[in-house]
PDB file of C-alpha atoms in Angstrom:
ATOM      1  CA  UNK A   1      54.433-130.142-102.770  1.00 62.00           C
ATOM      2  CA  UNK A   2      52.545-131.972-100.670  1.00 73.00           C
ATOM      3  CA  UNK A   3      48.326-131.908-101.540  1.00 94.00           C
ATOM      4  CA  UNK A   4      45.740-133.086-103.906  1.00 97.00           C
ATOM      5  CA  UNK A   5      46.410-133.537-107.745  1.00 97.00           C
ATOM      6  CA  UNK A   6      43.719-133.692-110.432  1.00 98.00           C
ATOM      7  CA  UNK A   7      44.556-133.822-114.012  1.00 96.00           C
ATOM      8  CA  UNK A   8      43.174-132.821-116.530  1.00 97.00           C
ATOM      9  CA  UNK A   9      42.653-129.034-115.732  1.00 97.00           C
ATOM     10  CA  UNK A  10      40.321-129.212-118.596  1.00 97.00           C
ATOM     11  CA  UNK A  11      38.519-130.710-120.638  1.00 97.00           C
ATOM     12  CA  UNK A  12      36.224-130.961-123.351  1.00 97.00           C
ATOM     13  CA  UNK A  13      33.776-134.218-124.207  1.00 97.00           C
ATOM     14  CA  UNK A  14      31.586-134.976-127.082  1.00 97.00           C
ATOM     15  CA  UNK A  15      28.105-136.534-125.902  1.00 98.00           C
ATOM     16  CA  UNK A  16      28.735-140.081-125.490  1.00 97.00           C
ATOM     17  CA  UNK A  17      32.258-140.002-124.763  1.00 97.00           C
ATOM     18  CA  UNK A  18      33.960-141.761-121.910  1.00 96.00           C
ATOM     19  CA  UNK A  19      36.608-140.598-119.761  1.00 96.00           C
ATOM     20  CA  UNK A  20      38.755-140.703-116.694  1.00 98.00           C
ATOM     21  CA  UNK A  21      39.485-137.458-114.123  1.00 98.00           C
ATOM     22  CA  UNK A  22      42.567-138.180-111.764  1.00 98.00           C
ATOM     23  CA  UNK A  23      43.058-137.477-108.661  1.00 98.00           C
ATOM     24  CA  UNK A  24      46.017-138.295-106.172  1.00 97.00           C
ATOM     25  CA  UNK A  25      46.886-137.680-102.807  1.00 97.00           C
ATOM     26  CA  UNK A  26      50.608-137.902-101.025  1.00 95.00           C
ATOM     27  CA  UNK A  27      48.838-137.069 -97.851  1.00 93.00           C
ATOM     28  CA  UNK A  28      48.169-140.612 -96.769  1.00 93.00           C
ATOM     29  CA  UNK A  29      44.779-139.690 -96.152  1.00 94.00           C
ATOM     30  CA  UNK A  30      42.243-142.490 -95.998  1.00 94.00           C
ATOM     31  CA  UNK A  31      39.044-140.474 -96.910  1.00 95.00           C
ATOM     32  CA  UNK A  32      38.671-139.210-100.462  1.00 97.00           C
ATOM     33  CA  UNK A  33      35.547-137.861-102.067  1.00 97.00           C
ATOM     34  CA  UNK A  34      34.472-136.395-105.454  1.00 98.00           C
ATOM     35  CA  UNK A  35      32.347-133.312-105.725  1.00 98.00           C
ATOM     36  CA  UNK A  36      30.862-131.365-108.734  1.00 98.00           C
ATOM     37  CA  UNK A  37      29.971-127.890-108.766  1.00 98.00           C
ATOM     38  CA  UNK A  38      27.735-126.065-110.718  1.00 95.00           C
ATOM     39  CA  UNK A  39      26.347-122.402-109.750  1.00 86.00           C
ATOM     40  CA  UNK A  40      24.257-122.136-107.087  1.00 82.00           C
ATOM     41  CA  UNK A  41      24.138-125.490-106.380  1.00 84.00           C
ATOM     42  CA  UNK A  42      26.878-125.726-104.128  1.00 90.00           C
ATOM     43  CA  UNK A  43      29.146-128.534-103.661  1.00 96.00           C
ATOM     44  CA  UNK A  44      27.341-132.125-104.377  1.00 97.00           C
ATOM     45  CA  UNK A  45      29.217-135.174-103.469  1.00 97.00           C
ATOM     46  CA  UNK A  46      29.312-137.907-106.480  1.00 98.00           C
ATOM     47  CA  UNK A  47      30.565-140.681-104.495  1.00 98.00           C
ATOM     48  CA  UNK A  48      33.170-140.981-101.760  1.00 97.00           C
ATOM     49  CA  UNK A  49      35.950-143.672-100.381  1.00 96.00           C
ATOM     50  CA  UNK A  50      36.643-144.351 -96.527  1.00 94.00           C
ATOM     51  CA  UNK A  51      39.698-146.348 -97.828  1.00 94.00           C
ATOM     52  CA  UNK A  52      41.565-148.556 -99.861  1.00 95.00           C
ATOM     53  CA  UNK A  53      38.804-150.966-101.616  1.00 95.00           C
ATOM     54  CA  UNK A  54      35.918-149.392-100.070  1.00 96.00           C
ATOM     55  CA  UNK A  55      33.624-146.933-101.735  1.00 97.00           C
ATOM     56  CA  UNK A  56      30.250-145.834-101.712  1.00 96.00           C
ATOM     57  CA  UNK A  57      27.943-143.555-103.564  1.00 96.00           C
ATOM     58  CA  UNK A  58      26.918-139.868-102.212  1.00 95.00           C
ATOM     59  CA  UNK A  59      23.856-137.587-103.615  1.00 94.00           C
ATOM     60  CA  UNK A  60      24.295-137.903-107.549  1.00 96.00           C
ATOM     61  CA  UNK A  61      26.576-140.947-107.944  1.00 97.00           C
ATOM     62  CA  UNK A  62      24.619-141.769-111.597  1.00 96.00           C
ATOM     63  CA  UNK A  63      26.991-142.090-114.273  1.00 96.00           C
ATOM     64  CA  UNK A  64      29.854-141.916-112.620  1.00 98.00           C
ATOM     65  CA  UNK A  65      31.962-144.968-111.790  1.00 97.00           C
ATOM     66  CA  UNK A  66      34.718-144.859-108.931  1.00 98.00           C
ATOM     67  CA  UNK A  67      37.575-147.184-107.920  1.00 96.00           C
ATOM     68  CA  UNK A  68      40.216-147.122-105.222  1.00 97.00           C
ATOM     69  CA  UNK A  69      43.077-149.783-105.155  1.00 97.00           C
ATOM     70  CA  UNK A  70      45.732-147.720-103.699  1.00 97.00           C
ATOM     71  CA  UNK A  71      45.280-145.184-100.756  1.00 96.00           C
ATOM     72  CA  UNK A  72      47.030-142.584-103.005  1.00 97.00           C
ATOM     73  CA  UNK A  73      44.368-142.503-106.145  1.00 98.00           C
ATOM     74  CA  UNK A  74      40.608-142.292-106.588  1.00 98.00           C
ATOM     75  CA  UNK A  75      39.913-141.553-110.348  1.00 98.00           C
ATOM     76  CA  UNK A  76      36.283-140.944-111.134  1.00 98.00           C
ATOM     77  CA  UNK A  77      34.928-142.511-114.740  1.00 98.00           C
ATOM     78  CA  UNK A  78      32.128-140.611-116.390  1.00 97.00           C
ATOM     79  CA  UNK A  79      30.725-143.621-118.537  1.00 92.00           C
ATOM     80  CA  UNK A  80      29.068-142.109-121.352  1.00 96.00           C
ATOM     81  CA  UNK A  81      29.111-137.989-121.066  1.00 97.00           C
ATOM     82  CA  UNK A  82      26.390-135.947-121.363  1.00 97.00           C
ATOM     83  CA  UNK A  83      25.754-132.530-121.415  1.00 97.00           C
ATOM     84  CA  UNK A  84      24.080-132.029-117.676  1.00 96.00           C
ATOM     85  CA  UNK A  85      27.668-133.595-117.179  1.00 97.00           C
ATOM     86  CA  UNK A  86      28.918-130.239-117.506  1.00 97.00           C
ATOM     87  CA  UNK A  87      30.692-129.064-114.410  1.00 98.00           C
ATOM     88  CA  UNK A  88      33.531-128.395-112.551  1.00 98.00           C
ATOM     89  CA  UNK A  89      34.593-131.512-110.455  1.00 98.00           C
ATOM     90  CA  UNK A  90      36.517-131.510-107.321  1.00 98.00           C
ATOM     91  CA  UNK A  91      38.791-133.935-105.796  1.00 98.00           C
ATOM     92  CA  UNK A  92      38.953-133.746-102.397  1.00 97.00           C
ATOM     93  CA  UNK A  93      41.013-135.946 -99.093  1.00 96.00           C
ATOM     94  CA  UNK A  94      40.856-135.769 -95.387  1.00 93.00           C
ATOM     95  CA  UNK A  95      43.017-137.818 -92.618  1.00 87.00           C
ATOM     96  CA  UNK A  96      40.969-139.169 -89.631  1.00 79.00           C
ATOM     97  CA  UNK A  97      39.862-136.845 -86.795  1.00 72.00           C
ATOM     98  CA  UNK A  98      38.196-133.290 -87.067  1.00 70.00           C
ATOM     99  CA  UNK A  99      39.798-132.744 -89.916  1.00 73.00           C
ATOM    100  CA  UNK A 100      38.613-130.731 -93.295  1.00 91.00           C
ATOM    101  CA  UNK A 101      38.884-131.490 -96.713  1.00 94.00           C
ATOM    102  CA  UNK A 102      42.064-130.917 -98.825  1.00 95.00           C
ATOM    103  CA  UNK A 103      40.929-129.915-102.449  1.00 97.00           C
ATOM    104  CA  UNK A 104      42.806-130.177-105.472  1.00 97.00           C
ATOM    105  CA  UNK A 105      42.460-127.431-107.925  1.00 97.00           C
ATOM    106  CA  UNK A 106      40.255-128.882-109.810  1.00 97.00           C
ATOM    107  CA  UNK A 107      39.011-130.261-113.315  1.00 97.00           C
ATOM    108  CA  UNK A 108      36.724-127.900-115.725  1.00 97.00           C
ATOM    109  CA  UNK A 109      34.452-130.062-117.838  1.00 97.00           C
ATOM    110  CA  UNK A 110      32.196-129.659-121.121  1.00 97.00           C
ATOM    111  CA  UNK A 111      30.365-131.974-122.845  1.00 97.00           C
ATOM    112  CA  UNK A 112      28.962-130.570-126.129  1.00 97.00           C
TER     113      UNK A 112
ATOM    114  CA  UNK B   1      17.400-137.156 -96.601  1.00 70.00           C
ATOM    115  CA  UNK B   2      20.010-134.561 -95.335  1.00 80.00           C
ATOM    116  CA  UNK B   3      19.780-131.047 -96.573  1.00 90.00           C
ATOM    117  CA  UNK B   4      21.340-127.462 -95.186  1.00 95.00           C
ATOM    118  CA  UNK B   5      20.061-123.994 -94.992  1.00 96.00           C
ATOM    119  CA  UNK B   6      22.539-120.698 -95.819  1.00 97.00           C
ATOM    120  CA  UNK B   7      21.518-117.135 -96.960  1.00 97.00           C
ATOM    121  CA  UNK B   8      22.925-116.967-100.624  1.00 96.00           C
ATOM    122  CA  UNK B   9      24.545-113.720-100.354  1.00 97.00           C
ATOM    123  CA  UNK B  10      25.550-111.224 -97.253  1.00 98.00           C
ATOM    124  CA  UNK B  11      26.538-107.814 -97.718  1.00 97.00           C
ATOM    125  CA  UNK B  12      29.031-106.167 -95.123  1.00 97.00           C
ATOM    126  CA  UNK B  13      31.213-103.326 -94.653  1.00 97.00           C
ATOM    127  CA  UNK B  14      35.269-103.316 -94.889  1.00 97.00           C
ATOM    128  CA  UNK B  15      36.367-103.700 -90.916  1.00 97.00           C
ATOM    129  CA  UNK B  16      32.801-105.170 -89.724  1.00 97.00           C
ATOM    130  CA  UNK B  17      31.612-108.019 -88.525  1.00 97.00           C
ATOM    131  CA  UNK B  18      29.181-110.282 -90.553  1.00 98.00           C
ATOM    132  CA  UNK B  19      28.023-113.892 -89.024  1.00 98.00           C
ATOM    133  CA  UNK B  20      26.800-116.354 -91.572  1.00 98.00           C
ATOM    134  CA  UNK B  21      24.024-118.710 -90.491  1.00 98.00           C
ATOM    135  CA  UNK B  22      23.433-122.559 -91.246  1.00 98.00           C
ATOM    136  CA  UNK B  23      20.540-124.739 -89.970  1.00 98.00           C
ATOM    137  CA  UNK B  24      20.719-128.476 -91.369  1.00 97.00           C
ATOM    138  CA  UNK B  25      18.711-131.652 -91.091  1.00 94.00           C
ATOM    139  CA  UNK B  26      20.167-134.566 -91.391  1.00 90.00           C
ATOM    140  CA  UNK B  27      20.604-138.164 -89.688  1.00 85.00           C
ATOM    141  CA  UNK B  28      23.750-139.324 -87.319  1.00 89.00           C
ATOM    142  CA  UNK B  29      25.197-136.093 -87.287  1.00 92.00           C
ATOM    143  CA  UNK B  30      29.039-135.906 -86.307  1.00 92.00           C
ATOM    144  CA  UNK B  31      29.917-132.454 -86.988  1.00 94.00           C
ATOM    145  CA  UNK B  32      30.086-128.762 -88.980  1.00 96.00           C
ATOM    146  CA  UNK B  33      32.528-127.340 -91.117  1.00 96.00           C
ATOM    147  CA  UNK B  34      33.024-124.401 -92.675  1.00 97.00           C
ATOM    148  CA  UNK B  35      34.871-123.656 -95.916  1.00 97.00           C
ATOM    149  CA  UNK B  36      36.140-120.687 -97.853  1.00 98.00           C
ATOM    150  CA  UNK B  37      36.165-120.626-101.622  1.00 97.00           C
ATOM    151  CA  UNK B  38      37.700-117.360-103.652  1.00 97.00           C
ATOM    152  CA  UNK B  39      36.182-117.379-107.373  1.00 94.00           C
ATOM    153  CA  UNK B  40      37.921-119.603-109.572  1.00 93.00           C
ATOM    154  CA  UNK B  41      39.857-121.510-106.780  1.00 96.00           C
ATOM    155  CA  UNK B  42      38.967-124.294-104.998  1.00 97.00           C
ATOM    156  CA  UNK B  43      37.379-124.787-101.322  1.00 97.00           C
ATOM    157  CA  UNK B  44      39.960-124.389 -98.233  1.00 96.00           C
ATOM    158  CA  UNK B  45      38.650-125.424 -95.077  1.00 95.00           C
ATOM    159  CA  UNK B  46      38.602-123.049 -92.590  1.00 96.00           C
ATOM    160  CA  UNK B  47      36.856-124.695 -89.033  1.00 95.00           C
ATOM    161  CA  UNK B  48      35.327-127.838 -87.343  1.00 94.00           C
ATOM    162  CA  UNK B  49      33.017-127.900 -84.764  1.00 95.00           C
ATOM    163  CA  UNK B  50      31.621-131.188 -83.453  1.00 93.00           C
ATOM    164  CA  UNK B  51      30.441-130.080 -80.017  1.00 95.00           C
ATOM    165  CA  UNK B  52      28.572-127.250 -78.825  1.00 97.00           C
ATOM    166  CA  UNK B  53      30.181-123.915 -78.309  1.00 97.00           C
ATOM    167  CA  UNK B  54      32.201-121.393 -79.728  1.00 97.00           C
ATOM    168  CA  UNK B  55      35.661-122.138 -81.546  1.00 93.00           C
ATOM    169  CA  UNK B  56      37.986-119.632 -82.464  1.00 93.00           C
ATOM    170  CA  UNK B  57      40.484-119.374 -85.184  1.00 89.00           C
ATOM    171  CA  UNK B  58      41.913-115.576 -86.025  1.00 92.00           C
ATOM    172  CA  UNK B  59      39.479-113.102 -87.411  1.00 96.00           C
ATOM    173  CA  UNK B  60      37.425-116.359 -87.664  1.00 96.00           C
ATOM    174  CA  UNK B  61      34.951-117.894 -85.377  1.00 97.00           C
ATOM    175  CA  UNK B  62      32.343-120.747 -85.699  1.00 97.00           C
ATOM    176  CA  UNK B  63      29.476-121.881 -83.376  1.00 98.00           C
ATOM    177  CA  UNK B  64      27.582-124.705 -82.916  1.00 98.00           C
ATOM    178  CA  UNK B  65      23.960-125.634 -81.079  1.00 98.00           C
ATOM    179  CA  UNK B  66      23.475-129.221 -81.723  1.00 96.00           C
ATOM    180  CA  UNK B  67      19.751-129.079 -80.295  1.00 96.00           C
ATOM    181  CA  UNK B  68      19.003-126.778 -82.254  1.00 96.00           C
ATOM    182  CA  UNK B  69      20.603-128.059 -85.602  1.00 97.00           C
ATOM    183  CA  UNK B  70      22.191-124.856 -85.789  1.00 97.00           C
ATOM    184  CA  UNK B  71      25.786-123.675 -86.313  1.00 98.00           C
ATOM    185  CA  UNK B  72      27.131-119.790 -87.733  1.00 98.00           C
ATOM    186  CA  UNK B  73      30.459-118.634 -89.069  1.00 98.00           C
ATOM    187  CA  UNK B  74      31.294-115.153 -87.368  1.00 98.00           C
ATOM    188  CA  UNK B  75      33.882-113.219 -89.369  1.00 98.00           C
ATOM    189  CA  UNK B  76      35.702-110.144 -87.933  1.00 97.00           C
ATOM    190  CA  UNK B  77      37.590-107.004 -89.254  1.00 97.00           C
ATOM    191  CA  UNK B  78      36.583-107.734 -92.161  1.00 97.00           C
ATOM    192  CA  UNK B  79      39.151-107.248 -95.057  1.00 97.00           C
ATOM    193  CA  UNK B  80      38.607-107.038 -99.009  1.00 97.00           C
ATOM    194  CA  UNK B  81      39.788-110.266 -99.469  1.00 97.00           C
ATOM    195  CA  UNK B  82      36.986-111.988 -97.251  1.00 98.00           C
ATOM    196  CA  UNK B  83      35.038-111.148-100.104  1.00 98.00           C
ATOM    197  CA  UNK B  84      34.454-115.184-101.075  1.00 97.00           C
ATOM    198  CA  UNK B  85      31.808-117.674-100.783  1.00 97.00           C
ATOM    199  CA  UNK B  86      31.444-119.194 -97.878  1.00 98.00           C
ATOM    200  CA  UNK B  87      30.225-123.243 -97.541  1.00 98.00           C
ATOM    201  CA  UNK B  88      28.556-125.345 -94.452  1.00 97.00           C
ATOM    202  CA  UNK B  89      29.204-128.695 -94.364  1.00 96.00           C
ATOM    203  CA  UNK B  90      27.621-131.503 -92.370  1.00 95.00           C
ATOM    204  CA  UNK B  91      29.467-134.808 -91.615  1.00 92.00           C
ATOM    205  CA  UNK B  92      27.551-137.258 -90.583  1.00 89.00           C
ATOM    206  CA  UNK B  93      28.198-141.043 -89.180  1.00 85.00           C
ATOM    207  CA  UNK B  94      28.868-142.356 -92.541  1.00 84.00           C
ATOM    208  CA  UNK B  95      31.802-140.286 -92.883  1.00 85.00           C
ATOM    209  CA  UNK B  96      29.867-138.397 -96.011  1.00 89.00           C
ATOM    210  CA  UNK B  97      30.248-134.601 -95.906  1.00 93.00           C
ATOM    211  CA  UNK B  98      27.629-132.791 -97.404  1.00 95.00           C
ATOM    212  CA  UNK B  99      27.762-129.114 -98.089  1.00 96.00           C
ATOM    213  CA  UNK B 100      25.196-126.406 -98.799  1.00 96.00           C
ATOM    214  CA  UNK B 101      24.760-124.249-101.619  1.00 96.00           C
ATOM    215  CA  UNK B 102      27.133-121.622-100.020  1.00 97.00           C
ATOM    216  CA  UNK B 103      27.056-118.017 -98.823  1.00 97.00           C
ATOM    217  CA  UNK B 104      28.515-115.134-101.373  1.00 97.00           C
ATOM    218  CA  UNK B 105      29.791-112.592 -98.941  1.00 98.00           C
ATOM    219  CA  UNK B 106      30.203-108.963-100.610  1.00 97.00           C
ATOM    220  CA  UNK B 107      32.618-106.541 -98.553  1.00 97.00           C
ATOM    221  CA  UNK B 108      32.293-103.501 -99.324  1.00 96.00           C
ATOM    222  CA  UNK B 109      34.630-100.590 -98.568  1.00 93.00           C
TER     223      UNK B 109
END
């Protein structure tokens, strides 16, 4: 089915740990983003892609590295977890025009 | 900076109407979205508005005053499954999309 796929679905990190959250898109969409969620804080946007090679960072981009070299992928690299880490991160991809996001399901994380 | 303004929670009745309100500040504003998100599930958009007016999707409706940095989400016969949390979202010229905290909407029968 067509969409957004993350992987894992969970996930649990030691302090210190490093790591790699997938996400891929058969959409062909050009704009990707990663969010985290945490309750009551809403959706906050870690960093974000306009397209293939291009990326930039959004409101809490610390600690988090992001690459794109294909449209399809946009993984998201926590460098060395930490606890405030904690979170449930969201992939998410768009197409040009007034277009919302497509989410993918998800990836639960702890870091103990 | 960029930041948006929702009520945390709204309480309505099973076949009401309920309009959710969200004021925002921010700089090269392009549009406002709205999103739905059931508990445990992810966020499914639901409407864009990038000019002023009304649009109108369903049961679902969403308005925009771009003087006044102003935009609502206007749900109708309401239904038990409405019951959700409900998300502005700014994008601006940058192509970022920022959202508020959300709205938990509690329907009640």
């Amino acid at each position: 089915n067509a969409g957004v796929t993350q992987t894992p679905k969970f996930q649990v990190l030691k302090t210190g740990q490093s790591m790699t959250l997938q996400c891929a898109q058969d959409m062909n969409h050009e704009y990707m983003s990663w969010y985290r969620q945490d309750p009551g804080m809403g959706l906050r946007l870690i960093h974000y892609s306009v397209g293939a090679g291009i990326t930039d960072q959004g409101e809490v981009p610390n600690g988090y590295n992001v690459s794109r070299s294909t449209t399809e992928d946009f993984p998201l690299r926590l460098l060395s977890a930490a606890p405030s880490q904690t979170s449930v991160y969201f992939c998410a991809s768009r197409g040009q025009g007034p277009y919302g996001y497509t989410f993918g399901s998800g990836t639960r994380l702890t870091v103990v | 900076g960029q930041s948006l303004e929702q009520p945390s929670e709204v309480t309505a009745v099973e076949g009401a109407i309920v309009q959710i309100n969200c004021t925002y500040q921010t700089s090269g504003f392009y549009g406002l979205s709205w999103y739905q998100q059931h508990d445990g599930g992810a966020p499914t958009f639901l409407s864009y508005n990038a000019l002023d007016g009304l649009e109108e999707t369903g049961r679902f409706s969403s308005f925009l005053s771009r003087s006044d940095s102003y935009g609502y989400l206007l749900l109708q016969e309401l239904q038990m499954k409405d019951s959700a949390s409900y998300f502005c979202a700014v994008r601006n010229r940058d192509d970022k999309i920022i959202f508020g905290k959300g709205t938990r909407l509690h329907i009640l029968p």
